[in-house]
Amino acid sequence: MAVMAEPVVAPARRSSLWSRAFESRHFLGAMFMVPAIAILILFLAYPLALGFWLGMTDTKIGGAGRYIGFQNFVSLSKDSVFWLSVFNTIFYTVAASAVKFAIGLYLALLLNERLPFKSMVRAIVLLPFVVPTVLSAIAFWWIYDSQFSIISWVLIKAGLITRYIDFLGDPWNARWSVVAANIWRGVPFVAITLLAGLQTISPSLYEAANLDGATNMQRFRHITLPMLSPIIAVVMTFSVLMTFTDFQLIYTITRGGPINSTHLMATLSFQRAITGGNLGEGAAISNAMIPFLVAAILLSFFGLQRSRWQQGGRD
Amino acid sequence: MSNFDRRSVLKAGLGGAALLAGPGIVPVRAAEWTNVPEANASIRVLRWKQFIQAEFDKFAEQTKKFSEKTGVKVKLEAESWEDIRPKAAVAANVGAGPDLIIGTLDDPHKFPEKLIDMTDIADYLGKQYGGWYPVAERYGKKGNSWIAIPQGATGGCLNYRISHVKAAGFEEFPKDTAGFLKLCQALKKNNTPAGFALGHATGDANGWCQWALWAFGGKVVNDKNEVVIDSPETIAALEYVKQLYETFIPGVLSWNDSNNNKAFLNGELSLTLNGISIWTVGKNSTDPKQQEIAKDMNHAAMPIGPVGVPTEQQNVLVYYGYKHSKYPKAVKEYIKFMMDKENYDAWEVSSNGYVSPPLPAYNENPVWTSDPKITPFRDCLKRSRDNGFAGDLGYASAAVMGDFVVVDMFAEAASGSATPKQAAARAAERAKRYYQV
């Protein structure tokens, strides 16, 4: 009898352990997270880690690199073109984001009012966001062309200028020109998202303010702005991140010229890594963008924590 | 000569070649080629995007003929120069992608160990067609082995308006840099200016800036690969280009490779560096204004500077196959088929002389003399230096060009954002970062 009892008991124990594991909330929670973690590791963590690693190597296109520590960063610290690209990136991000926010907020407030043909106007506002980036970049390239610019042509026909404006051939003209292209492209995102935020504000707050005799500016300052702050923080974080990492607009319109005055860190990274063949240095330039991006995220994150906006509280 | 057609030109060319073969002007068939493509082979070919449609159509037609003859299936794709480079790099890095690429310049020298050895086919073609031009050999060869087969070059010559040059007081196009500067100054004075790209234009800006640097004896590196760009010769070149820049049409600092074509065909430009495409497009245009411009234009070689020899830099096209290909023999057979004189000549006729040949035997093609305006493009590779001059081709030479070190140096000095001395010093500092590896 003892001989027959053993095989019966052993599977019963295993089954019990397996069953008990699945009865555990912690185990089940962990199991459900496995696919998500796997995707995160495969598509986010691994490329990021690989980028870090490449930045620490002297890898060239088509060849295996060797570990060189921070040599790429030391070399970049002495590279005037790299520092110019850092300046350009910060200028591009700050100038474009500030104007995008101002225009986006204005448009959102306007679209939140009772306007005739409101749906059509909203659709028009969204248009720049719908057009593929490269197509809009090519359009701007033509708009800024030194011989065929429509802006210059109109101004000349209007008798306001006598010669075509050198939009992309002068360093500062070129910087402002690409900033303008980025603003055109990015305003819809800010406007539509802020509009969504505006529509979540309860009308009763405005009614109460009206009863108290609040002016338009007071309503904006004491109701709209505080209630909109969480969404502003999120939208502007995204806007800053997308502007800081912009590549397509610059690559299509100027390729970083003239004399590198519109090279952003992203375009310089591509130029060094792919056309120049130095993957290690290109990766190092990309890695050098990370502290700026983390700072932007932390600023938004701590801002949100501190003010407890999401709970409807105050500072 | 405007009434010739492709068929008559090819017929005459082949007939002429047969006659010339007798006295030994065109080399007789001396080489043997034994290669059997793999059974059921199928290859993917990525090539440069056409500027002349008839050229691509002929290339595709010949590719089809190759498939019919050999049974090798070929998937032909085309991308712009700029997009081929990253794709070639990725293919080299990951070991997948096209089997064969027709790209540019020293790209293959960035990943030579990833490429199929082409020594046998290079030897065959060289022996068959009179030996490779030295610059073609430089681009094709790494050490004693060939890693790429030069297809030719999208020849760059000076494109100029005949009437404007005459109005400027020049019956003949100047052959030296001093005369060239005087011409540009006179053109500016007549309000018919010249214009040369100084933006990040891979083909045009690199092309004429390298010419200017070398014309005055400047160079990025010496034959030991030591950076020597910060030199009196470079300063002389920068001073010269500074004077040239003052005569240019406004906006050249922003120009990419297509700007000069547009400006020329719009009648705003009298002189620039370009391939034969402006003339071909103008000639075939339905716009009478562009046809008129094409009639009034001609081509010339870049002038010779104080060094006393031609110093052109040309956009050399190169076939390179990857070791990751399952069908390396089919790859070689395809190159051999497309480079065989009969096919090459027919393709050259369709392209109207767009590609300057890498082998002397191809110069006999009557397309080169069918119109005197085409002839200057024939010898582009004879007059050209490789972009690593005077050092080696490889990662550093490609990186210096890819990072626009020479173009930026000229742009800085010409625009006045730096003095020639400062610009040369900065270029040296940038070049050293690549050559120190």
PDB file of C-alpha atoms in Angstrom, chain A residues 3-224:
ATOM      1  CA  VAL A   3       4.180   1.835  -2.676  1.00  0.00           C
ATOM      2  CA  MET A   4       0.931   3.092  -4.192  1.00  0.00           C
ATOM      3  CA  ALA A   5       0.552   6.058  -1.847  1.00  0.00           C
ATOM      4  CA  GLU A   6       3.774   7.880  -2.908  1.00  0.00           C
ATOM      5  CA  PRO A   7       2.918   8.694  -6.517  1.00  0.00           C
ATOM      6  CA  VAL A   8      -0.514  10.007  -5.444  1.00  0.00           C
ATOM      7  CA  VAL A   9       0.868  12.350  -2.753  1.00  0.00           C
ATOM      8  CA  ALA A  10       3.689  13.878  -4.815  1.00  0.00           C
ATOM      9  CA  PRO A  11       1.568  15.376  -7.652  1.00  0.00           C
ATOM     10  CA  ALA A  12      -0.979  16.545  -5.109  1.00  0.00           C
ATOM     11  CA  ARG A  13       1.752  18.612  -3.367  1.00  0.00           C
ATOM     12  CA  ARG A  14       2.947  20.173  -6.672  1.00  0.00           C
ATOM     13  CA  SER A  15      -0.582  21.018  -7.750  1.00  0.00           C
ATOM     14  CA  SER A  16      -1.274  22.568  -4.416  1.00  0.00           C
ATOM     15  CA  LEU A  17       1.833  24.796  -4.600  1.00  0.00           C
ATOM     16  CA  TRP A  18       1.010  25.939  -8.136  1.00  0.00           C
ATOM     17  CA  SER A  19      -2.609  26.580  -7.212  1.00  0.00           C
ATOM     18  CA  ARG A  20      -1.626  28.440  -4.087  1.00  0.00           C
ATOM     19  CA  ALA A  21       0.751  30.628  -6.090  1.00  0.00           C
ATOM     20  CA  PHE A  22      -2.068  31.677  -8.346  1.00  0.00           C
ATOM     21  CA  GLU A  23      -4.223  32.413  -5.379  1.00  0.00           C
ATOM     22  CA  SER A  24      -1.625  34.912  -4.162  1.00  0.00           C
ATOM     23  CA  ARG A  25      -2.411  38.507  -5.203  1.00  0.00           C
ATOM     24  CA  HIS A  26       1.245  39.411  -5.215  1.00  0.00           C
ATOM     25  CA  PHE A  27       2.220  36.551  -7.500  1.00  0.00           C
ATOM     26  CA  LEU A  28      -0.676  37.180  -9.852  1.00  0.00           C
ATOM     27  CA  GLY A  29       0.128  40.907  -9.948  1.00  0.00           C
ATOM     28  CA  ALA A  30       3.725  40.136 -10.823  1.00  0.00           C
ATOM     29  CA  MET A  31       2.666  37.683 -13.538  1.00  0.00           C
ATOM     30  CA  PHE A  32       0.335  40.229 -15.122  1.00  0.00           C
ATOM     31  CA  MET A  33       3.134  42.760 -15.180  1.00  0.00           C
ATOM     32  CA  VAL A  34       5.582  40.471 -16.964  1.00  0.00           C
ATOM     33  CA  PRO A  35       4.456  41.306 -20.551  1.00  0.00           C
ATOM     34  CA  ALA A  36       4.498  45.041 -19.860  1.00  0.00           C
ATOM     35  CA  ILE A  37       7.931  44.823 -18.217  1.00  0.00           C
ATOM     36  CA  ALA A  38       9.246  42.736 -21.107  1.00  0.00           C
ATOM     37  CA  ILE A  39       8.052  45.339 -23.618  1.00  0.00           C
ATOM     38  CA  LEU A  40       9.546  48.160 -21.562  1.00  0.00           C
ATOM     39  CA  ILE A  41      12.892  46.382 -21.305  1.00  0.00           C
ATOM     40  CA  LEU A  42      12.994  45.405 -24.948  1.00  0.00           C
ATOM     41  CA  PHE A  43      11.888  48.643 -26.550  1.00  0.00           C
ATOM     42  CA  LEU A  44      12.796  51.322 -24.016  1.00  0.00           C
ATOM     43  CA  ALA A  45      15.422  50.195 -21.545  1.00  0.00           C
ATOM     44  CA  TYR A  46      17.565  48.190 -23.959  1.00  0.00           C
ATOM     45  CA  PRO A  47      17.890  50.929 -26.638  1.00  0.00           C
ATOM     46  CA  LEU A  48      18.595  53.484 -23.929  1.00  0.00           C
ATOM     47  CA  ALA A  49      21.229  51.266 -22.335  1.00  0.00           C
ATOM     48  CA  LEU A  50      22.721  50.530 -25.751  1.00  0.00           C
ATOM     49  CA  GLY A  51      22.874  54.274 -26.417  1.00  0.00           C
ATOM     50  CA  PHE A  52      24.676  54.799 -23.100  1.00  0.00           C
ATOM     51  CA  TRP A  53      27.093  52.036 -23.923  1.00  0.00           C
ATOM     52  CA  LEU A  54      27.785  53.289 -27.457  1.00  0.00           C
ATOM     53  CA  GLY A  55      28.483  56.740 -26.032  1.00  0.00           C
ATOM     54  CA  MET A  56      31.247  55.172 -23.957  1.00  0.00           C
ATOM     55  CA  THR A  57      32.857  53.472 -26.945  1.00  0.00           C
ATOM     56  CA  ASP A  58      34.694  54.466 -30.110  1.00  0.00           C
ATOM     57  CA  THR A  59      32.333  52.436 -32.306  1.00  0.00           C
ATOM     58  CA  LYS A  60      32.466  53.275 -35.981  1.00  0.00           C
ATOM     59  CA  ILE A  61      29.912  52.333 -38.618  1.00  0.00           C
ATOM     60  CA  GLY A  62      30.182  48.651 -39.401  1.00  0.00           C
ATOM     61  CA  GLY A  63      32.792  47.927 -36.760  1.00  0.00           C
ATOM     62  CA  ALA A  64      32.913  46.838 -33.158  1.00  0.00           C
ATOM     63  CA  GLY A  65      34.016  49.549 -30.789  1.00  0.00           C
ATOM     64  CA  ARG A  66      36.052  49.408 -27.631  1.00  0.00           C
ATOM     65  CA  TYR A  67      35.246  50.934 -24.274  1.00  0.00           C
ATOM     66  CA  ILE A  68      36.851  54.369 -23.901  1.00  0.00           C
ATOM     67  CA  GLY A  69      35.026  55.674 -20.847  1.00  0.00           C
ATOM     68  CA  PHE A  70      34.166  59.362 -20.975  1.00  0.00           C
ATOM     69  CA  GLN A  71      36.587  60.153 -23.794  1.00  0.00           C
ATOM     70  CA  ASN A  72      33.798  61.078 -26.215  1.00  0.00           C
ATOM     71  CA  PHE A  73      32.406  63.535 -23.681  1.00  0.00           C
ATOM     72  CA  VAL A  74      35.840  65.015 -22.996  1.00  0.00           C
ATOM     73  CA  SER A  75      36.365  65.404 -26.730  1.00  0.00           C
ATOM     74  CA  LEU A  76      32.932  67.001 -27.154  1.00  0.00           C
ATOM     75  CA  SER A  77      33.628  69.429 -24.330  1.00  0.00           C
ATOM     76  CA  LYS A  78      36.401  70.886 -26.516  1.00  0.00           C
ATOM     77  CA  ASP A  79      34.300  70.895 -29.669  1.00  0.00           C
ATOM     78  CA  SER A  80      33.008  74.343 -30.606  1.00  0.00           C
ATOM     79  CA  VAL A  81      30.397  72.929 -33.006  1.00  0.00           C
ATOM     80  CA  PHE A  82      28.948  70.788 -30.211  1.00  0.00           C
ATOM     81  CA  TRP A  83      28.632  73.800 -27.894  1.00  0.00           C
ATOM     82  CA  LEU A  84      27.076  75.794 -30.695  1.00  0.00           C
ATOM     83  CA  SER A  85      24.521  72.999 -31.134  1.00  0.00           C
ATOM     84  CA  VAL A  86      23.777  73.082 -27.375  1.00  0.00           C
ATOM     85  CA  PHE A  87      23.187  76.825 -27.578  1.00  0.00           C
ATOM     86  CA  ASN A  88      21.039  76.410 -30.697  1.00  0.00           C
ATOM     87  CA  THR A  89      18.977  73.658 -29.088  1.00  0.00           C
ATOM     88  CA  ILE A  90      18.282  75.684 -25.944  1.00  0.00           C
ATOM     89  CA  PHE A  91      17.465  78.807 -27.941  1.00  0.00           C
ATOM     90  CA  TYR A  92      15.220  76.857 -30.316  1.00  0.00           C
ATOM     91  CA  THR A  93      13.388  75.146 -27.451  1.00  0.00           C
ATOM     92  CA  VAL A  94      12.895  78.215 -25.278  1.00  0.00           C
ATOM     93  CA  ALA A  95      11.871  80.572 -28.089  1.00  0.00           C
ATOM     94  CA  ALA A  96       9.573  78.105 -29.846  1.00  0.00           C
ATOM     95  CA  SER A  97       7.974  76.747 -26.645  1.00  0.00           C
ATOM     96  CA  ALA A  98       7.248  80.197 -25.214  1.00  0.00           C
ATOM     97  CA  VAL A  99       5.557  81.395 -28.390  1.00  0.00           C
ATOM     98  CA  LYS A 100       3.733  78.097 -28.855  1.00  0.00           C
ATOM     99  CA  PHE A 101       2.355  78.410 -25.347  1.00  0.00           C
ATOM    100  CA  ALA A 102       1.233  82.009 -25.811  1.00  0.00           C
ATOM    101  CA  ILE A 103      -0.443  81.413 -29.179  1.00  0.00           C
ATOM    102  CA  GLY A 104      -1.811  78.016 -28.104  1.00  0.00           C
ATOM    103  CA  LEU A 105      -3.400  79.424 -24.949  1.00  0.00           C
ATOM    104  CA  TYR A 106      -4.874  82.349 -26.854  1.00  0.00           C
ATOM    105  CA  LEU A 107      -6.360  80.028 -29.478  1.00  0.00           C
ATOM    106  CA  ALA A 108      -7.702  77.654 -26.819  1.00  0.00           C
ATOM    107  CA  LEU A 109      -9.462  80.516 -25.011  1.00  0.00           C
ATOM    108  CA  LEU A 110     -10.848  81.747 -28.309  1.00  0.00           C
ATOM    109  CA  LEU A 111     -12.100  78.332 -29.355  1.00  0.00           C
ATOM    110  CA  ASN A 112     -13.721  77.833 -25.966  1.00  0.00           C
ATOM    111  CA  GLU A 113     -15.987  80.784 -26.601  1.00  0.00           C
ATOM    112  CA  ARG A 114     -19.226  80.638 -28.554  1.00  0.00           C
ATOM    113  CA  LEU A 115     -17.874  81.121 -32.036  1.00  0.00           C
ATOM    114  CA  PRO A 116     -19.661  80.748 -35.367  1.00  0.00           C
ATOM    115  CA  PHE A 117     -18.382  77.749 -37.349  1.00  0.00           C
ATOM    116  CA  LYS A 118     -16.533  76.560 -34.242  1.00  0.00           C
ATOM    117  CA  SER A 119     -16.018  72.984 -35.493  1.00  0.00           C
ATOM    118  CA  MET A 120     -14.572  74.215 -38.765  1.00  0.00           C
ATOM    119  CA  VAL A 121     -12.246  76.636 -36.995  1.00  0.00           C
ATOM    120  CA  ARG A 122     -11.036  73.844 -34.698  1.00  0.00           C
ATOM    121  CA  ALA A 123     -10.384  71.642 -37.719  1.00  0.00           C
ATOM    122  CA  ILE A 124      -8.356  74.429 -39.339  1.00  0.00           C
ATOM    123  CA  VAL A 125      -6.319  74.910 -36.176  1.00  0.00           C
ATOM    124  CA  LEU A 126      -5.480  71.215 -36.217  1.00  0.00           C
ATOM    125  CA  LEU A 127      -4.298  71.222 -39.835  1.00  0.00           C
ATOM    126  CA  PRO A 128      -0.581  71.913 -39.226  1.00  0.00           C
ATOM    127  CA  PHE A 129      -0.503  68.938 -36.863  1.00  0.00           C
ATOM    128  CA  VAL A 130      -2.112  66.659 -39.445  1.00  0.00           C
ATOM    129  CA  VAL A 131       0.352  67.459 -42.265  1.00  0.00           C
ATOM    130  CA  PRO A 132       3.394  65.140 -42.178  1.00  0.00           C
ATOM    131  CA  THR A 133       6.388  66.961 -40.699  1.00  0.00           C
ATOM    132  CA  VAL A 134       8.581  66.464 -43.747  1.00  0.00           C
ATOM    133  CA  LEU A 135       5.964  67.932 -46.076  1.00  0.00           C
ATOM    134  CA  SER A 136       5.528  71.004 -43.908  1.00  0.00           C
ATOM    135  CA  ALA A 137       9.316  71.307 -43.679  1.00  0.00           C
ATOM    136  CA  ILE A 138       9.602  71.244 -47.486  1.00  0.00           C
ATOM    137  CA  ALA A 139       6.878  73.893 -47.691  1.00  0.00           C
ATOM    138  CA  PHE A 140       8.835  76.105 -45.288  1.00  0.00           C
ATOM    139  CA  TRP A 141      12.020  75.453 -47.227  1.00  0.00           C
ATOM    140  CA  TRP A 142      10.326  76.923 -50.296  1.00  0.00           C
ATOM    141  CA  ILE A 143       8.784  79.758 -48.287  1.00  0.00           C
ATOM    142  CA  TYR A 144      12.272  80.701 -47.095  1.00  0.00           C
ATOM    143  CA  ASP A 145      14.054  80.091 -50.421  1.00  0.00           C
ATOM    144  CA  SER A 146      16.585  82.772 -51.233  1.00  0.00           C
ATOM    145  CA  GLN A 147      15.315  83.123 -54.832  1.00  0.00           C
ATOM    146  CA  PHE A 148      11.684  81.999 -54.726  1.00  0.00           C
ATOM    147  CA  SER A 149      10.371  82.984 -51.290  1.00  0.00           C
ATOM    148  CA  ILE A 150       6.695  83.873 -51.409  1.00  0.00           C
ATOM    149  CA  ILE A 151       7.175  86.179 -48.413  1.00  0.00           C
ATOM    150  CA  SER A 152       9.925  88.148 -50.145  1.00  0.00           C
ATOM    151  CA  TRP A 153       7.936  88.203 -53.381  1.00  0.00           C
ATOM    152  CA  VAL A 154       4.847  89.644 -51.677  1.00  0.00           C
ATOM    153  CA  LEU A 155       6.891  92.222 -49.779  1.00  0.00           C
ATOM    154  CA  ILE A 156       8.678  93.298 -52.950  1.00  0.00           C
ATOM    155  CA  LYS A 157       5.400  93.541 -54.872  1.00  0.00           C
ATOM    156  CA  ALA A 158       3.998  95.601 -51.990  1.00  0.00           C
ATOM    157  CA  GLY A 159       6.983  97.891 -52.281  1.00  0.00           C
ATOM    158  CA  LEU A 160       8.095  97.228 -48.699  1.00  0.00           C
ATOM    159  CA  ILE A 161      11.495  95.734 -49.516  1.00  0.00           C
ATOM    160  CA  THR A 162      13.834  96.004 -52.492  1.00  0.00           C
ATOM    161  CA  ARG A 163      15.665  92.673 -52.388  1.00  0.00           C
ATOM    162  CA  TYR A 164      14.787  89.138 -51.323  1.00  0.00           C
ATOM    163  CA  ILE A 165      15.242  88.404 -47.632  1.00  0.00           C
ATOM    164  CA  ASP A 166      18.062  85.963 -46.942  1.00  0.00           C
ATOM    165  CA  PHE A 167      16.015  83.829 -44.544  1.00  0.00           C
ATOM    166  CA  LEU A 168      18.309  80.820 -44.365  1.00  0.00           C
ATOM    167  CA  GLY A 169      21.655  82.307 -45.394  1.00  0.00           C
ATOM    168  CA  ASP A 170      22.186  84.470 -42.341  1.00  0.00           C
ATOM    169  CA  PRO A 171      22.765  82.704 -38.998  1.00  0.00           C
ATOM    170  CA  TRP A 172      20.200  84.638 -36.944  1.00  0.00           C
ATOM    171  CA  ASN A 173      17.653  84.840 -39.744  1.00  0.00           C
ATOM    172  CA  ALA A 174      17.980  81.081 -40.125  1.00  0.00           C
ATOM    173  CA  ARG A 175      17.526  80.477 -36.383  1.00  0.00           C
ATOM    174  CA  TRP A 176      14.348  82.552 -36.232  1.00  0.00           C
ATOM    175  CA  SER A 177      13.077  80.972 -39.453  1.00  0.00           C
ATOM    176  CA  VAL A 178      13.290  77.440 -38.116  1.00  0.00           C
ATOM    177  CA  VAL A 179      11.768  78.579 -34.823  1.00  0.00           C
ATOM    178  CA  ALA A 180       8.813  80.010 -36.779  1.00  0.00           C
ATOM    179  CA  ALA A 181       8.390  76.720 -38.647  1.00  0.00           C
ATOM    180  CA  ASN A 182       8.403  74.823 -35.368  1.00  0.00           C
ATOM    181  CA  ILE A 183       5.834  77.202 -33.872  1.00  0.00           C
ATOM    182  CA  TRP A 184       3.506  76.725 -36.838  1.00  0.00           C
ATOM    183  CA  ARG A 185       3.821  72.999 -36.473  1.00  0.00           C
ATOM    184  CA  GLY A 186       3.487  72.837 -32.677  1.00  0.00           C
ATOM    185  CA  VAL A 187       0.729  75.349 -31.894  1.00  0.00           C
ATOM    186  CA  PRO A 188      -2.180  72.976 -32.681  1.00  0.00           C
ATOM    187  CA  PHE A 189      -1.007  70.434 -30.109  1.00  0.00           C
ATOM    188  CA  VAL A 190      -0.858  73.082 -27.383  1.00  0.00           C
ATOM    189  CA  ALA A 191      -4.116  74.748 -28.419  1.00  0.00           C
ATOM    190  CA  ILE A 192      -6.237  71.626 -28.707  1.00  0.00           C
ATOM    191  CA  THR A 193      -4.921  70.089 -25.491  1.00  0.00           C
ATOM    192  CA  LEU A 194      -5.470  73.295 -23.535  1.00  0.00           C
ATOM    193  CA  LEU A 195      -8.923  73.545 -25.055  1.00  0.00           C
ATOM    194  CA  ALA A 196      -9.690  70.066 -23.708  1.00  0.00           C
ATOM    195  CA  GLY A 197      -8.484  71.272 -20.298  1.00  0.00           C
ATOM    196  CA  LEU A 198     -10.636  74.399 -20.477  1.00  0.00           C
ATOM    197  CA  GLN A 199     -13.721  72.330 -21.138  1.00  0.00           C
ATOM    198  CA  THR A 200     -13.271  70.423 -17.888  1.00  0.00           C
ATOM    199  CA  ILE A 201     -13.613  73.620 -15.809  1.00  0.00           C
ATOM    200  CA  SER A 202     -17.065  73.781 -14.289  1.00  0.00           C
ATOM    201  CA  PRO A 203     -19.156  76.699 -15.637  1.00  0.00           C
ATOM    202  CA  SER A 204     -20.554  77.153 -12.108  1.00  0.00           C
ATOM    203  CA  LEU A 205     -17.202  78.616 -11.034  1.00  0.00           C
ATOM    204  CA  TYR A 206     -17.490  81.331 -13.672  1.00  0.00           C
ATOM    205  CA  GLU A 207     -21.157  81.927 -12.759  1.00  0.00           C
ATOM    206  CA  ALA A 208     -20.216  82.421  -9.113  1.00  0.00           C
ATOM    207  CA  ALA A 209     -17.387  84.776 -10.125  1.00  0.00           C
ATOM    208  CA  ASN A 210     -19.785  86.738 -12.299  1.00  0.00           C
ATOM    209  CA  LEU A 211     -22.169  87.108  -9.371  1.00  0.00           C
ATOM    210  CA  ASP A 212     -19.251  88.422  -7.310  1.00  0.00           C
ATOM    211  CA  GLY A 213     -18.570  90.989 -10.041  1.00  0.00           C
ATOM    212  CA  ALA A 214     -15.226  89.571 -11.226  1.00  0.00           C
ATOM    213  CA  THR A 215     -13.713  91.079 -14.375  1.00  0.00           C
ATOM    214  CA  ASN A 216     -12.563  88.976 -17.352  1.00  0.00           C
ATOM    215  CA  MET A 217      -8.945  89.267 -16.241  1.00  0.00           C
ATOM    216  CA  GLN A 218      -9.841  88.289 -12.658  1.00  0.00           C
ATOM    217  CA  ARG A 219     -11.770  85.260 -13.903  1.00  0.00           C
ATOM    218  CA  PHE A 220      -8.803  84.237 -16.035  1.00  0.00           C
ATOM    219  CA  ARG A 221      -6.276  84.796 -13.260  1.00  0.00           C
ATOM    220  CA  HIS A 222      -8.192  83.234 -10.356  1.00  0.00           C
ATOM    221  CA  ILE A 223     -10.189  80.482 -12.070  1.00  0.00           C
ATOM    222  CA  THR A 224      -8.918  79.603 -15.543  1.00  0.00           C
TER     223      THR A 224
END
